[in-house]
GROMACS .gro file of C-alpha atoms in nm:
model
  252
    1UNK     CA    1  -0.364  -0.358   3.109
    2UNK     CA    2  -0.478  -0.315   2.699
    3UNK     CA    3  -0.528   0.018   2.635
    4UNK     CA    4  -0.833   0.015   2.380
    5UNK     CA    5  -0.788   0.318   2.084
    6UNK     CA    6  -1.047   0.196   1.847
    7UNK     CA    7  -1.293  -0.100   1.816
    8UNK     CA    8  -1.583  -0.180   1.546
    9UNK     CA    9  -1.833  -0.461   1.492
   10UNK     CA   10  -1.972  -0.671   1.742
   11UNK     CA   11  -1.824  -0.961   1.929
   12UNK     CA   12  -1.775  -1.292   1.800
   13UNK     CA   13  -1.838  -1.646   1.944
   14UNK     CA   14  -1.496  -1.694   2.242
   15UNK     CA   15  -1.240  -1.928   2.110
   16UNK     CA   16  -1.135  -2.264   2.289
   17UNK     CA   17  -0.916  -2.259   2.544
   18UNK     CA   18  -0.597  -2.263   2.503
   19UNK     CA   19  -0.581  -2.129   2.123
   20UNK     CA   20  -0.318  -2.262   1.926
   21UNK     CA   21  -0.133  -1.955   1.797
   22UNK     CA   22   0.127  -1.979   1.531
   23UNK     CA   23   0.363  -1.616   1.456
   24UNK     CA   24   0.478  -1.606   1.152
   25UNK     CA   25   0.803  -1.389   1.120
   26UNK     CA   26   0.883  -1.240   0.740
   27UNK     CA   27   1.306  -1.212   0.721
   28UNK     CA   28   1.563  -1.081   0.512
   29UNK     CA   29   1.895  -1.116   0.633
   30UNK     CA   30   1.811  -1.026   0.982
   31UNK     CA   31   2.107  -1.282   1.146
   32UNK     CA   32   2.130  -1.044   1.423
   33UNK     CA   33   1.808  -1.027   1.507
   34UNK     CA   34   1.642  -1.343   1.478
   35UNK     CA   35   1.747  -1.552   1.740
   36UNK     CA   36   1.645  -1.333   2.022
   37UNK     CA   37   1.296  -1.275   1.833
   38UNK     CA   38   1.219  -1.629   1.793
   39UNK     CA   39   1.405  -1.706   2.146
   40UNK     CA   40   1.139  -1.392   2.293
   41UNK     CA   41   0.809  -1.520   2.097
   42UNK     CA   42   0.862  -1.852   2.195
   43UNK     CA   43   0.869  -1.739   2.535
   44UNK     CA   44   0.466  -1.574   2.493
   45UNK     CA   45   0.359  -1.917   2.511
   46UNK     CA   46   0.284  -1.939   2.152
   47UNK     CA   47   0.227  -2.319   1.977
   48UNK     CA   48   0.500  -2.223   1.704
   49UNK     CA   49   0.707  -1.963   1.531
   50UNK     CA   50   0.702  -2.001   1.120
   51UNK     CA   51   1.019  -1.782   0.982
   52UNK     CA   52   1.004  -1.726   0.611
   53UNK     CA   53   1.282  -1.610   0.475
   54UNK     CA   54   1.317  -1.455   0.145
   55UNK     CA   55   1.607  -1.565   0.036
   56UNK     CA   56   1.897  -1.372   0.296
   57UNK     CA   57   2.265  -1.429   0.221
   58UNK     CA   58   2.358  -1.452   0.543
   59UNK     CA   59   2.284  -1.686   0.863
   60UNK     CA   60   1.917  -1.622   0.926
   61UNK     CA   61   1.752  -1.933   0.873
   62UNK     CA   62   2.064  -2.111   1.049
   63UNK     CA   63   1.982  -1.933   1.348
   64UNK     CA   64   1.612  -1.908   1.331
   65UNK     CA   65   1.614  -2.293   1.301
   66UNK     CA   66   1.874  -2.304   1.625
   67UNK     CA   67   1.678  -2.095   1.865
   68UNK     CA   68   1.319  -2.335   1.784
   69UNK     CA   69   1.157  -2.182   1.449
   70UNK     CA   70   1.028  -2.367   1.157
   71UNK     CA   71   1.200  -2.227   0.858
   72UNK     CA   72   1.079  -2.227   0.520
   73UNK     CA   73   1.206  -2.034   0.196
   74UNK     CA   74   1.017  -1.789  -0.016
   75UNK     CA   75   1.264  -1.693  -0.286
   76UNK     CA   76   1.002  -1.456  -0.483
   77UNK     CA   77   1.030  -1.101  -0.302
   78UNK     CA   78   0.769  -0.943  -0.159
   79UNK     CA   79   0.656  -0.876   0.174
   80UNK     CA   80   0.305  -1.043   0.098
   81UNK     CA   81   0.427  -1.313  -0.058
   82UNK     CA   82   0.624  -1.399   0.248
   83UNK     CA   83   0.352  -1.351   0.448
   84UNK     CA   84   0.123  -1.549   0.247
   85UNK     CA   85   0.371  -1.789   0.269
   86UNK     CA   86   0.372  -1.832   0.609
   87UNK     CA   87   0.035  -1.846   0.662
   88UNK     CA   88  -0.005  -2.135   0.407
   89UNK     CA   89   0.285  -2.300   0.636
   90UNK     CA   90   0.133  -2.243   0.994
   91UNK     CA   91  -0.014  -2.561   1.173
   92UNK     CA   92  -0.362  -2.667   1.026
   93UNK     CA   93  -0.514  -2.603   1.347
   94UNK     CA   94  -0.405  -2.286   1.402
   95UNK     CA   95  -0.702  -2.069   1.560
   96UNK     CA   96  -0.497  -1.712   1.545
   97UNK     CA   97  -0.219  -1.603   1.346
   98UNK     CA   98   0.069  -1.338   1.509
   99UNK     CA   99   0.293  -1.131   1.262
  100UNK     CA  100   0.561  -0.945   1.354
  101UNK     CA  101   0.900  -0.821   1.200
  102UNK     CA  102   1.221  -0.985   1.287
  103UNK     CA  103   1.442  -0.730   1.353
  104UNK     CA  104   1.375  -0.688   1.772
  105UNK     CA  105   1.163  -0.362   1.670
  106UNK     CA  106   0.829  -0.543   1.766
  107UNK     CA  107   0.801  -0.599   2.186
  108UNK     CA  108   0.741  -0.978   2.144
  109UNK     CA  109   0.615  -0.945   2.537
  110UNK     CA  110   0.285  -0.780   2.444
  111UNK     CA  111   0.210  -1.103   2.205
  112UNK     CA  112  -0.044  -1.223   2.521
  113UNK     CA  113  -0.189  -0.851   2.467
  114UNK     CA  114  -0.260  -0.895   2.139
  115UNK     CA  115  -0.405  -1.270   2.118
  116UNK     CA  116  -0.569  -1.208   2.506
  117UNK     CA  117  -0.904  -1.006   2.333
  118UNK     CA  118  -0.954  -1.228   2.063
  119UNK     CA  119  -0.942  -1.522   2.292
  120UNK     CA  120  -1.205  -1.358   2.503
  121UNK     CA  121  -1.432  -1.279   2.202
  122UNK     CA  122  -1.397  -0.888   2.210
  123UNK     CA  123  -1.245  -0.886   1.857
  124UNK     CA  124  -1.174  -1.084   1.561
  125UNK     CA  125  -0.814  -0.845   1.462
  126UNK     CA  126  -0.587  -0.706   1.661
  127UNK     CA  127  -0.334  -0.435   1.635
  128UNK     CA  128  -0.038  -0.280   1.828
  129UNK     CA  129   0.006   0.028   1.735
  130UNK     CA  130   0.400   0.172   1.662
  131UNK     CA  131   0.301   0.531   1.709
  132UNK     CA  132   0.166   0.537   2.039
  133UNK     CA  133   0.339   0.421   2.379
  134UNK     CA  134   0.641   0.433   2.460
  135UNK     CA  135   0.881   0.476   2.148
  136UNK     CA  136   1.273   0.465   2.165
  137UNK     CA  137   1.426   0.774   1.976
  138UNK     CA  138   1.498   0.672   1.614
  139UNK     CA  139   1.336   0.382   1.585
  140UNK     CA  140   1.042   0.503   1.354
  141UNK     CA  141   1.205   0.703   1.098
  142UNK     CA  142   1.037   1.025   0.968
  143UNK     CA  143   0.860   0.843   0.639
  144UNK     CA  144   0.764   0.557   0.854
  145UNK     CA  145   0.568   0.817   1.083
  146UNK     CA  146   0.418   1.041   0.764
  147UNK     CA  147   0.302   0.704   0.637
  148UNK     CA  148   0.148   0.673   0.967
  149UNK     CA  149  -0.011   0.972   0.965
  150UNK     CA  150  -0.140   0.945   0.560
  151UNK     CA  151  -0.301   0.613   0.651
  152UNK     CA  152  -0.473   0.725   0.956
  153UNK     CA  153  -0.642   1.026   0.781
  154UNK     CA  154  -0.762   0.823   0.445
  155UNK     CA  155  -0.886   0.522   0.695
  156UNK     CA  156  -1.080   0.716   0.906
  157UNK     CA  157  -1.206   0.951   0.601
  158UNK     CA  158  -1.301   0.685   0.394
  159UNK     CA  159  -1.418   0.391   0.635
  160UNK     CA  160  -1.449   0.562   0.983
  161UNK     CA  161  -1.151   0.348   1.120
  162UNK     CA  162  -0.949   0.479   1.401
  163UNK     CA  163  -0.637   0.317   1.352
  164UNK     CA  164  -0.314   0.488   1.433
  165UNK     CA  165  -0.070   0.312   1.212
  166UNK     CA  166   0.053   0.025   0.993
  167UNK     CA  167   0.251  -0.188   1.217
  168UNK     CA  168   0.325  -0.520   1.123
  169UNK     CA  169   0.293  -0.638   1.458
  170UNK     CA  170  -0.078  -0.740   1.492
  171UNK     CA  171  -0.315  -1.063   1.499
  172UNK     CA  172  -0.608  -1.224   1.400
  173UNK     CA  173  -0.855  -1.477   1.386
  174UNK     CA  174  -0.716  -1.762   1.144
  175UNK     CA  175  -1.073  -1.827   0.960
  176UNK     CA  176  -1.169  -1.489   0.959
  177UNK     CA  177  -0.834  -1.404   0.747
  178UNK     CA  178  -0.923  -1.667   0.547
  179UNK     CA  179  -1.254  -1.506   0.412
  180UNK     CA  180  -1.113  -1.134   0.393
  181UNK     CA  181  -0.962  -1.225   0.051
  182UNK     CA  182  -0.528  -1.072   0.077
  183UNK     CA  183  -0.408  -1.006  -0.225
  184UNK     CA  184  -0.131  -0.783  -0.224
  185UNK     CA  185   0.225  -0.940  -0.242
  186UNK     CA  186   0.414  -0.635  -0.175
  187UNK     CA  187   0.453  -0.372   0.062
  188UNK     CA  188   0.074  -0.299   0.076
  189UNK     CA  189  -0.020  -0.596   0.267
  190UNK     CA  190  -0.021  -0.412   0.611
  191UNK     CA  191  -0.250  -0.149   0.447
  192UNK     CA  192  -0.485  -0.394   0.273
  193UNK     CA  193  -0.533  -0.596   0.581
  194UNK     CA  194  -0.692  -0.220   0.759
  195UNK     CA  195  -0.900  -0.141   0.461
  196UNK     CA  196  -1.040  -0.486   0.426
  197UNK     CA  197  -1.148  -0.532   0.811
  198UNK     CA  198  -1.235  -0.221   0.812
  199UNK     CA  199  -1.455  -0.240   0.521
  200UNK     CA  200  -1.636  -0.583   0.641
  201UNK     CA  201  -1.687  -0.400   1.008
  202UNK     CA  202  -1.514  -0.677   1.165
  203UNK     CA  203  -1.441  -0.616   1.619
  204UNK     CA  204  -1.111  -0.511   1.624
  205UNK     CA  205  -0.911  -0.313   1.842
  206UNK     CA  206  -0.604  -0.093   1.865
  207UNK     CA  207  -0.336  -0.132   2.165
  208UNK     CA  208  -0.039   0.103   2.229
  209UNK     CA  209   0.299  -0.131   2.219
  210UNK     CA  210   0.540   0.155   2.131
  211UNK     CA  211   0.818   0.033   1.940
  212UNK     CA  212   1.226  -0.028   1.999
  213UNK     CA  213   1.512   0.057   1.753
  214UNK     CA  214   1.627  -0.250   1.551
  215UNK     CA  215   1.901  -0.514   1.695
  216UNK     CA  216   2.090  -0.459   1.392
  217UNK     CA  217   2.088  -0.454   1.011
  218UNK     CA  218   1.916  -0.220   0.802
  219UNK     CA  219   1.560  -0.140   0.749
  220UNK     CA  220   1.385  -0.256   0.374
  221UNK     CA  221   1.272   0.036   0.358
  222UNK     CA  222   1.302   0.327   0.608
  223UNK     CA  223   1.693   0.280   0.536
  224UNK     CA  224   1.666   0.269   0.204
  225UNK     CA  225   1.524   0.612  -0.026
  226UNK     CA  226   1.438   0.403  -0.297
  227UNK     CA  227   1.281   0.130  -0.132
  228UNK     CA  228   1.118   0.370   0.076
  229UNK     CA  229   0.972   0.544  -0.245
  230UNK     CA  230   0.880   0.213  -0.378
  231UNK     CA  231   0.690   0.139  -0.035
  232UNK     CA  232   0.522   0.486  -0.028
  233UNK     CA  233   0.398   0.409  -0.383
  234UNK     CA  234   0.309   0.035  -0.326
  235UNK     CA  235   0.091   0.179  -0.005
  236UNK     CA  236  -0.056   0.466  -0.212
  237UNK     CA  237  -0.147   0.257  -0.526
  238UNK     CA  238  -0.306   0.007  -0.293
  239UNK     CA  239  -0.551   0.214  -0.104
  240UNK     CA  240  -0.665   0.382  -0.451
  241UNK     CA  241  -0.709  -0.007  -0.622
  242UNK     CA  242  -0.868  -0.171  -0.321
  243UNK     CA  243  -1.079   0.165  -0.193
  244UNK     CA  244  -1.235   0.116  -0.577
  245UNK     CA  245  -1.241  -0.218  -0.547
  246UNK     CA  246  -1.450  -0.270  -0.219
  247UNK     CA  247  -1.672  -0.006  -0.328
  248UNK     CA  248  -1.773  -0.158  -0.633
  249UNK     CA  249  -1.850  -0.503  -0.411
  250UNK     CA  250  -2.030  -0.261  -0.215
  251UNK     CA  251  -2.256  -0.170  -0.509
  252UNK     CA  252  -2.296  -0.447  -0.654
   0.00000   0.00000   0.00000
């Protein structure tokens, strides 16, 4: 069952049957990992998995590539820039996109949870949320879960939104994403993607997946302080720009 925390807008028109869904998965050496993530998604009856990697010096995209993804290379870093990347590489006819991380964090088995509403015409964006349902011990770390918490507060102050967190793990309508106009290539992109659905009242919904500890490696940023700071003041400076920025289109 999808346990509904939060919906806006109306519905929009149902999709075909079946949707072609493509996940795009943003890595950094995350050889561990990736095989049993792309091994798992492919297994949610999805049309393809698109790995980018950002340039990892280790076996990622040799094992993404064995267990049945379609690799490409981003060598700028950036989170959004990976993800943009992605997108631009998913199948033309793509009706919804999935994102997820590739370190096992993100259940890949509530994929059909995420896509199932949008399919059905009950929203256009969907989101599982990290903080709620069932959460192994240590695998949010204490910033990820302020962050959480910051987010939740200035979303719901500012636009009414009810979402709980910024998991990467969510999906969405392929030509609605198109016409929200991304722009951050950092760690912001999460964020941005909130305000800007939020901001254009678009049906989406919030579903608890929980969240798992990491099959190995180390986190960009919650196992990093300085990346983390970075993060924290990528995700601050974003909401400020982009809170000005949709007002202003607001007003105008």
């Amino acid at each position: 069952m999808i346990e509904v925390t939060h919906g806006i807008g109306g519905k929009r028109p149902v999709l075909c049957q079946p949707p072609v869904v493509s996940a795009i998965i943003p890595c950094l050496d995350e050889e561990t990992a990736i095989g049993q993530v792309v091994a798992a998604v492919l297994a949610q009856n999805v049309s393809e998995v698109v790995v980018v990697d950002g340039g990892s010096r280790d076996r990622t995209a040799e094992r993404a590539r064995a267990a049945g993804a379609r690799v490409i290379v981003e060598p700028r870093r950036g989170y959004g820039r990976a993800i943009q990347a992605g997108i631009a590489a998913a199948r033309d006819d793509a009706d919804i996109l999935v994102f997820l991380d590739g370190d096992g964090s993100d259940p890949a088995e509530r994929i059909s949870d995420l896509v199932s509403p949008i399919v059905a015409g009950q929203a256009i964006f969907v989101i599982g949320s990290r903080v709620r349902g069932s959460r192994e011990s240590g695998s949010l770390a204490p910033q990820q879960l302020l962050a959480a918490h910051v987010a939740r507060l200035l979303l719901r102050l500012v636009y009414g939104a009810g979402f709980t967190d910024l998991s990467p793990f969510r999906a969405i309508r392929r030509d609605e994403l198109r016409h929200l106009g991304m722009k951050e290539e950092t760690y912001g992109w999460n964020l941005e993607m909130l305000m800007r659905v939020a901001a254009a009242r678009l049906p989406a919904l919030e579903i608890a997946v929980g969240q798992r500890r990491r099959i190995g490696g180390v986190s960009k940023v919650s196992g990093n302080l300085i990346a983390g700071i970075k993060a924290a003041w990528s995700i601050s400076t974003t909401f400020v720009r982009l809170a000005l920025e949709l007002r202003h289109q607001r007003v105008g």
